[in-house]
XYZ file of C-alpha atoms in Angstrom:
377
model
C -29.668 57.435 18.692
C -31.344 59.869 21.277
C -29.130 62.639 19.407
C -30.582 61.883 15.823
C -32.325 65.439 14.755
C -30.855 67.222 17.456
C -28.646 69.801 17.808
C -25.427 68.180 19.782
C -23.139 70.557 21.781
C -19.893 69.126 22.054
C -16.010 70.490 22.029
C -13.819 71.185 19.120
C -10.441 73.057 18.318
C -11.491 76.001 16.528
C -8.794 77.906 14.864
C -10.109 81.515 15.419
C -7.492 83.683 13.127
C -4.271 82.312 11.226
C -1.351 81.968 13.325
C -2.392 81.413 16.576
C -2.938 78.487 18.929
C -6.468 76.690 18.554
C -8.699 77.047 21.502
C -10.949 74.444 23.216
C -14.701 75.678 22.549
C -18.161 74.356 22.723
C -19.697 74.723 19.622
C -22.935 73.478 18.132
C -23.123 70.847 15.510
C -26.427 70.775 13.502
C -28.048 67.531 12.052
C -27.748 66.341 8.444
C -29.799 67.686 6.078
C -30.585 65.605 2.670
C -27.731 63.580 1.412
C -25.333 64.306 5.107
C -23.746 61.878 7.808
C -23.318 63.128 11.424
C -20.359 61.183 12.890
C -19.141 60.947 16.086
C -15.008 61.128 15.554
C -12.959 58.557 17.459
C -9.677 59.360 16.583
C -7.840 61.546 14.247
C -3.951 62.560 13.052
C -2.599 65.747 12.807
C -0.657 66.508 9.158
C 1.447 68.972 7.851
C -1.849 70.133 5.519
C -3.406 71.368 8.871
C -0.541 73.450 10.126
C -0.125 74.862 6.161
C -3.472 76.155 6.626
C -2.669 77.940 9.797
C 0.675 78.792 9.618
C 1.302 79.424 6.000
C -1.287 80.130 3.462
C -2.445 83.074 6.168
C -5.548 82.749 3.484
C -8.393 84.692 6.572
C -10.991 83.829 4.702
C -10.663 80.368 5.345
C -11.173 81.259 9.451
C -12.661 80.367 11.932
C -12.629 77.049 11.678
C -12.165 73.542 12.339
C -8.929 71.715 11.107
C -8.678 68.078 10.862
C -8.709 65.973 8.535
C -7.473 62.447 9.039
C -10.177 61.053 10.856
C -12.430 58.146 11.427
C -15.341 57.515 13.304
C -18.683 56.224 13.654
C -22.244 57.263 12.374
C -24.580 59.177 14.752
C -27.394 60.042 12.162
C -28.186 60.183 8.510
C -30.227 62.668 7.056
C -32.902 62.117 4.873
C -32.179 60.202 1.396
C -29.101 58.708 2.727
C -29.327 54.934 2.044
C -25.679 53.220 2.437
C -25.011 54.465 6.319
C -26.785 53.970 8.988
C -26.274 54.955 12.862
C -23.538 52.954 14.690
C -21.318 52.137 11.251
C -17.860 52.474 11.077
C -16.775 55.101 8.819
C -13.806 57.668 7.475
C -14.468 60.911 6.270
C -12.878 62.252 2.612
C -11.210 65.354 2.028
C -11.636 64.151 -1.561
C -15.509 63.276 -2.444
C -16.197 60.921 -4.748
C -19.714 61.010 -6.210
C -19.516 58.774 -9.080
C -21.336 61.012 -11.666
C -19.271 63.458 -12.555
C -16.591 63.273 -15.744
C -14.099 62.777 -13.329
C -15.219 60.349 -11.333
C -16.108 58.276 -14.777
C -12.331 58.832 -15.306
C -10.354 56.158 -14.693
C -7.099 58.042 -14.748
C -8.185 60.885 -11.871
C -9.463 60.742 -8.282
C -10.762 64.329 -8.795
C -14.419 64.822 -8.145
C -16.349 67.939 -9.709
C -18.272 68.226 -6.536
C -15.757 68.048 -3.726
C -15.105 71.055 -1.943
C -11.789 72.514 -3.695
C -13.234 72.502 -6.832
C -14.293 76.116 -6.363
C -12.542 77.125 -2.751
C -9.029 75.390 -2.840
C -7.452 78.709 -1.702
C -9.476 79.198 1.300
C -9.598 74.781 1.939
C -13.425 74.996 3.299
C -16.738 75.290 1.351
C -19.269 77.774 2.079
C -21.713 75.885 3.748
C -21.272 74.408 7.223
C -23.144 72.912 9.968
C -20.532 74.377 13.021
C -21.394 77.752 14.891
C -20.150 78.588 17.877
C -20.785 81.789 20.042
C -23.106 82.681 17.372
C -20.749 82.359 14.669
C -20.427 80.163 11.822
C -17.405 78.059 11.964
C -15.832 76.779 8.757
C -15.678 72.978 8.217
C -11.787 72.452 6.851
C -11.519 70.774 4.185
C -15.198 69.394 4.321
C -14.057 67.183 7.046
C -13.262 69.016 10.607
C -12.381 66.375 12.777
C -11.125 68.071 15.448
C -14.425 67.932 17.006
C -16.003 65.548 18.558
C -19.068 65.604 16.242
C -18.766 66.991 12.213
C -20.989 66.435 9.575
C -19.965 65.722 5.810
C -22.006 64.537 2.515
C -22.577 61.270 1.933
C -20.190 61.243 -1.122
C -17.537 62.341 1.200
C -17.766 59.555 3.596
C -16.459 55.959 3.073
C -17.674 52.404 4.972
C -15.091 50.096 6.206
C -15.233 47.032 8.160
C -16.302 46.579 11.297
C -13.066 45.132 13.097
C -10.833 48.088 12.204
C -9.028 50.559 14.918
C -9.653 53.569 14.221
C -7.348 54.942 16.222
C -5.159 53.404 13.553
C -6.974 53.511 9.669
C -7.604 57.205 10.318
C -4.344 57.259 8.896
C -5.900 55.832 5.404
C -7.798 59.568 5.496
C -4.498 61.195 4.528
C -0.903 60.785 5.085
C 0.062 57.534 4.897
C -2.297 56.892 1.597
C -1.007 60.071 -0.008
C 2.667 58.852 0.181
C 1.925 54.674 -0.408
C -0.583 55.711 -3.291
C 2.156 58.532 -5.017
C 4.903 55.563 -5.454
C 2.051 52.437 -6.442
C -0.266 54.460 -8.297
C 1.286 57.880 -9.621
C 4.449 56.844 -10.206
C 4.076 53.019 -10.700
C 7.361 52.034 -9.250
C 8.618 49.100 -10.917
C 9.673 45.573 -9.838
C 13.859 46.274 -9.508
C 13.816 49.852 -9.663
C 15.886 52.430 -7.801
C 13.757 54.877 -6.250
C 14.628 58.209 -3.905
C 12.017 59.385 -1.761
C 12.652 63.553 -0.429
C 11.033 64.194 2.803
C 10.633 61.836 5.661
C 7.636 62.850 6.839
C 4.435 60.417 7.178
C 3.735 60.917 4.011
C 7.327 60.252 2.569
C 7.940 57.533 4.953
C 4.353 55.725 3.162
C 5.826 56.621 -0.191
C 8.915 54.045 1.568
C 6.993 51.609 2.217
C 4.779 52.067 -1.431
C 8.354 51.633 -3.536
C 9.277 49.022 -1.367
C 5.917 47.160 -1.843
C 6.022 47.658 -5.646
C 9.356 45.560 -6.009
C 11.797 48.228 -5.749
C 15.270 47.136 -5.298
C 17.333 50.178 -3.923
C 15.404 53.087 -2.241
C 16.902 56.346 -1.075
C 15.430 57.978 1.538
C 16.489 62.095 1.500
C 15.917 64.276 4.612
C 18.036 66.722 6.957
C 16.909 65.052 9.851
C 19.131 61.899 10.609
C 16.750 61.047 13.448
C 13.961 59.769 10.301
C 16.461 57.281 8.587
C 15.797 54.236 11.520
C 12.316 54.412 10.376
C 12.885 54.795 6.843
C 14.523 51.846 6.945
C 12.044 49.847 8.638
C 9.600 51.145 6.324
C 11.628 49.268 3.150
C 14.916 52.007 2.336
C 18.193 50.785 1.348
C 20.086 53.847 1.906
C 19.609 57.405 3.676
C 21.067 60.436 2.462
C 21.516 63.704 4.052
C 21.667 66.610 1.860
C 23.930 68.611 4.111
C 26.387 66.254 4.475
C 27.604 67.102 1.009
C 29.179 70.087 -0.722
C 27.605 69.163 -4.303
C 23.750 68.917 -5.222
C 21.784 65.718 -3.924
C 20.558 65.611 -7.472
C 24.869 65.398 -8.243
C 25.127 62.631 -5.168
C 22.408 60.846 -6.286
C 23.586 60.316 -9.811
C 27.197 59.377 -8.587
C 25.371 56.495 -6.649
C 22.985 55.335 -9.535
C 24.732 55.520 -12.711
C 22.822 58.776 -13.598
C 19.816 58.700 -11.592
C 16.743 57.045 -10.190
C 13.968 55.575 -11.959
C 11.658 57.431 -9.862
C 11.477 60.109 -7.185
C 8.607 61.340 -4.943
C 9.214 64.944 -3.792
C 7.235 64.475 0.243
C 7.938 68.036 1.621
C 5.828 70.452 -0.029
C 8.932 72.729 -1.205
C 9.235 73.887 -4.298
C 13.649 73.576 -4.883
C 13.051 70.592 -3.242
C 10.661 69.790 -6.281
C 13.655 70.574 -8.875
C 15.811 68.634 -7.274
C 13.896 65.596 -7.187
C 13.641 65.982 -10.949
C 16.779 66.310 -11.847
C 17.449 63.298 -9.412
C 15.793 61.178 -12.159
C 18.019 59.736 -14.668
C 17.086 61.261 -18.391
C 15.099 58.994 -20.870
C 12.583 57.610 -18.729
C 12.630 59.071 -15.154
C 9.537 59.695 -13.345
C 9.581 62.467 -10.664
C 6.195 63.094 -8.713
C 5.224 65.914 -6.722
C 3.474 65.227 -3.497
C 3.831 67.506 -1.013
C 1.535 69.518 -0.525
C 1.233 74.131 -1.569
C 0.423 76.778 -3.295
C 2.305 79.583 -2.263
C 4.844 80.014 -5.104
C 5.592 78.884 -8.458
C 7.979 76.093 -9.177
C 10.935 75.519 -12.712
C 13.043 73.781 -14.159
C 15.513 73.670 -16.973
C 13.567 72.229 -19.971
C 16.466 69.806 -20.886
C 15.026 68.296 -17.896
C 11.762 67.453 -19.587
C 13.134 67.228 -23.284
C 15.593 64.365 -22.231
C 13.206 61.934 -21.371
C 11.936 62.732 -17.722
C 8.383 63.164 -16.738
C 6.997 65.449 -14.056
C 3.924 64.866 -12.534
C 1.981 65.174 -9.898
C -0.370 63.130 -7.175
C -3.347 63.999 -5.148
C -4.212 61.656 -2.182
C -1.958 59.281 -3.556
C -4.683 58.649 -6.936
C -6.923 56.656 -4.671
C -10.534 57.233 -5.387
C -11.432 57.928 -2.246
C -14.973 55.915 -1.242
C -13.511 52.859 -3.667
C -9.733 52.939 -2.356
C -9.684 53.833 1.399
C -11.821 50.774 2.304
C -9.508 48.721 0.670
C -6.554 50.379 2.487
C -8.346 49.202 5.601
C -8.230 45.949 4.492
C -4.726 45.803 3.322
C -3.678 47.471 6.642
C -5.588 44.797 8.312
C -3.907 41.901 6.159
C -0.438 43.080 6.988
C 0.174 44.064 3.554
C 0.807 47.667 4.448
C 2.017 49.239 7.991
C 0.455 52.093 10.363
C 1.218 51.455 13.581
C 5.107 52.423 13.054
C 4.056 55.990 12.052
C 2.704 56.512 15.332
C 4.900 57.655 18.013
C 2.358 60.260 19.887
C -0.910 59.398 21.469
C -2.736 62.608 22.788
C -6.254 63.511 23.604
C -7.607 66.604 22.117
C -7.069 69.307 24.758
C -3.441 68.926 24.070
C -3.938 69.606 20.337
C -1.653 72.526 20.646
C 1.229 70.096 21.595
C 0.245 67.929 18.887
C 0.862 70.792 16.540
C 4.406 71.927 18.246
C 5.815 68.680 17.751
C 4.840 68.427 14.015
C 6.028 72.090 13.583
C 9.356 70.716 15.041
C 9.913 67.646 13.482
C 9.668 65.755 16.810
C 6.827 62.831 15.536
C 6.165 61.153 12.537
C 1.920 61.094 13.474
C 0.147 62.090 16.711
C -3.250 60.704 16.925
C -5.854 62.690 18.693
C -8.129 60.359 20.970
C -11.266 62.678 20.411
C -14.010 60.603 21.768
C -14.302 56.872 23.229
């Protein structure tokens, strides 16, 4: 392309300081160097990661920058030593790398990968290096990913192929959300054929974790949120029954157990809150429950009762939904594009990206499941 070694101008959302809205800018995006992808961004969704890092963690190291990370795109240029892309593919950038050395990539039980980004800056969610400035300053690349910019360049091992026919105003779904939640209840958990199942938090990534127990064979699913307005889609997406936690004066854990004999085989905690963890656990029933945390901080410890643990249950938790990223999203895609797995039902906003602000308003009020960001045609 006429771009390829270039420096490309283009606009972005840059997050200036914590806690404030982003602002439209013109920033510079410089080419890959050895072993980096430039790629234009079609389309990207806005999750509840993005607004933790602005809103919550108030981590200011970790600004400026870009946020985004649920993206896909196409290649614009390859720097050198790059041999599996090449300019006009279709593509999805990782916030998880996957570089297929390391001892956890070997690993057949992790999705971790020694060289990805958080291995060394979790707290602040960016790595050092980046290829954004803008009015003369270096701009953070969130993540390792940034695509809420029209242009953002990531590592090669942070970049996954997939097929040529695929919307990508629709897969960049697969980058987060929806294969977080699907990949917690098939993979982490490993819901069972005629299990009973709650799932806390109907967010995107709860609603996925729906549709992953109700995939797996699950026979009664219990989808848990304050927000009535989620259970129509929850029960699209595969649950049985909806409760709301404030419709009772006893513990959901308590409700739950009344319902199931003692408890669910599993439960996926989808909200990120830590006595919503503890009650997930103790939703389990003792001897062989499986609670999973998926939601997604780190600003304050979690407990529980040890009985909890002694009787039986396990705790655990799930990154990305155990996926390795460059072997598992492309085969997401496919799924997706198979009808074995939905995306278009968590979709109820369509924006472009000067309304970005909006985007964020309505996830900060519960008002969408995902907004997708039409960043460039």
């Amino acid at each position: 392309m006429a771009t390829a070694g270039k420096v490309i101008k283009c606009r972005a959302a840059v997050a200036w300081e914590p806690n404030a809205p982003l602002v439209i800018e013109e920033i510079e995006v410089a080419p890959p160097q050895e072993g980096e992808i430039r790629i234009k961004v079609i389309a990207t969704g806005v999750c509840h990661t993005d607004l933790y890092h602005l809103f919550e963690s108030q981590q200011k190291q970790g600004f400026p920058t870009v946020l985004g990370h649920e993206g896909a795109g196409v290649v614009e240029s390859v720097g050198s030593g790059v041999t599996d892309f090449k300019p006009g593919d279709k593509v999805i950038p990782l916030f998880i790398s996957q570089c297929g050395e390391c001892r956890f990539c070997k690993h057949p039980k992790t999705n971790q990968c020694d060289r990805n980004w958080s291995s060394k800056r979790y707290d602040v969610m960016s790595d050092p290096t980046t290829r954004f400035t803008c009015r003369g300053k270096p701009i953070l690349q969130f993540m390792g990913t940034s695509t809420f910019s029209e242009y953002t360049v990531l590592n090669q091992i942070a970049v996954t192929k997939i097929r040529d026919d695929a919307p990508l105003n629709r897969v960049c779904l697969l980058a987060c959300g929806i294969s977080t939640g699907y990949g917690a209840a098939v993979n982490t958990a490993g819901v069972t054929p005629g299990s009973v199942c709650a799932v806390f938090g109907l967010g995107a990534v709860g609603l996925a974790a729906v549709m992953g127990c109700k995939n797996a064979g699950a026979s009664r699913i219990f989808a848990v949120d304050i927000n009535e307005q989620k259970f129509e889609k929850a029960k699209v997406l595969g649950a049985t029954d909806c409760v709301n936690p404030k419709a009772y004066d006893k513990p959901v854990s308590v409700v739950l157990a009344e319902m199931t004999d003692g408890g669910v085989d599993f439960s996926l905690e989808c909200v990120g809150n830590t006595e919503v963890m503890r009650s997930a656990l103790e939703s389990c029933v003792k001897g062989w429950g499986v609670s999973v945390l998926v939601g997604w901080t780190d600003m304050s410890d979690f407990s529980a009762r040890p009985i909890q643990l002694i009787s039986g249950k396990t705790w655990k938790g799930s990154l990305f939904g155990g996926f390795k990223s460059k072997d598992g999203v492309p085969k997401l895609v496919h799924d997706y594009m198979s009808g074995k797995i939905k995306l278009d039902e968590f979709i109820t906003h369509n924006m472009s990206l000067e309304q970005v602000n909006d985007a964020i308003k309505l996830m900060k009020t519960g008002e969408c499941i995902r907004t997708i960001l039409n960043i460039s045609k």
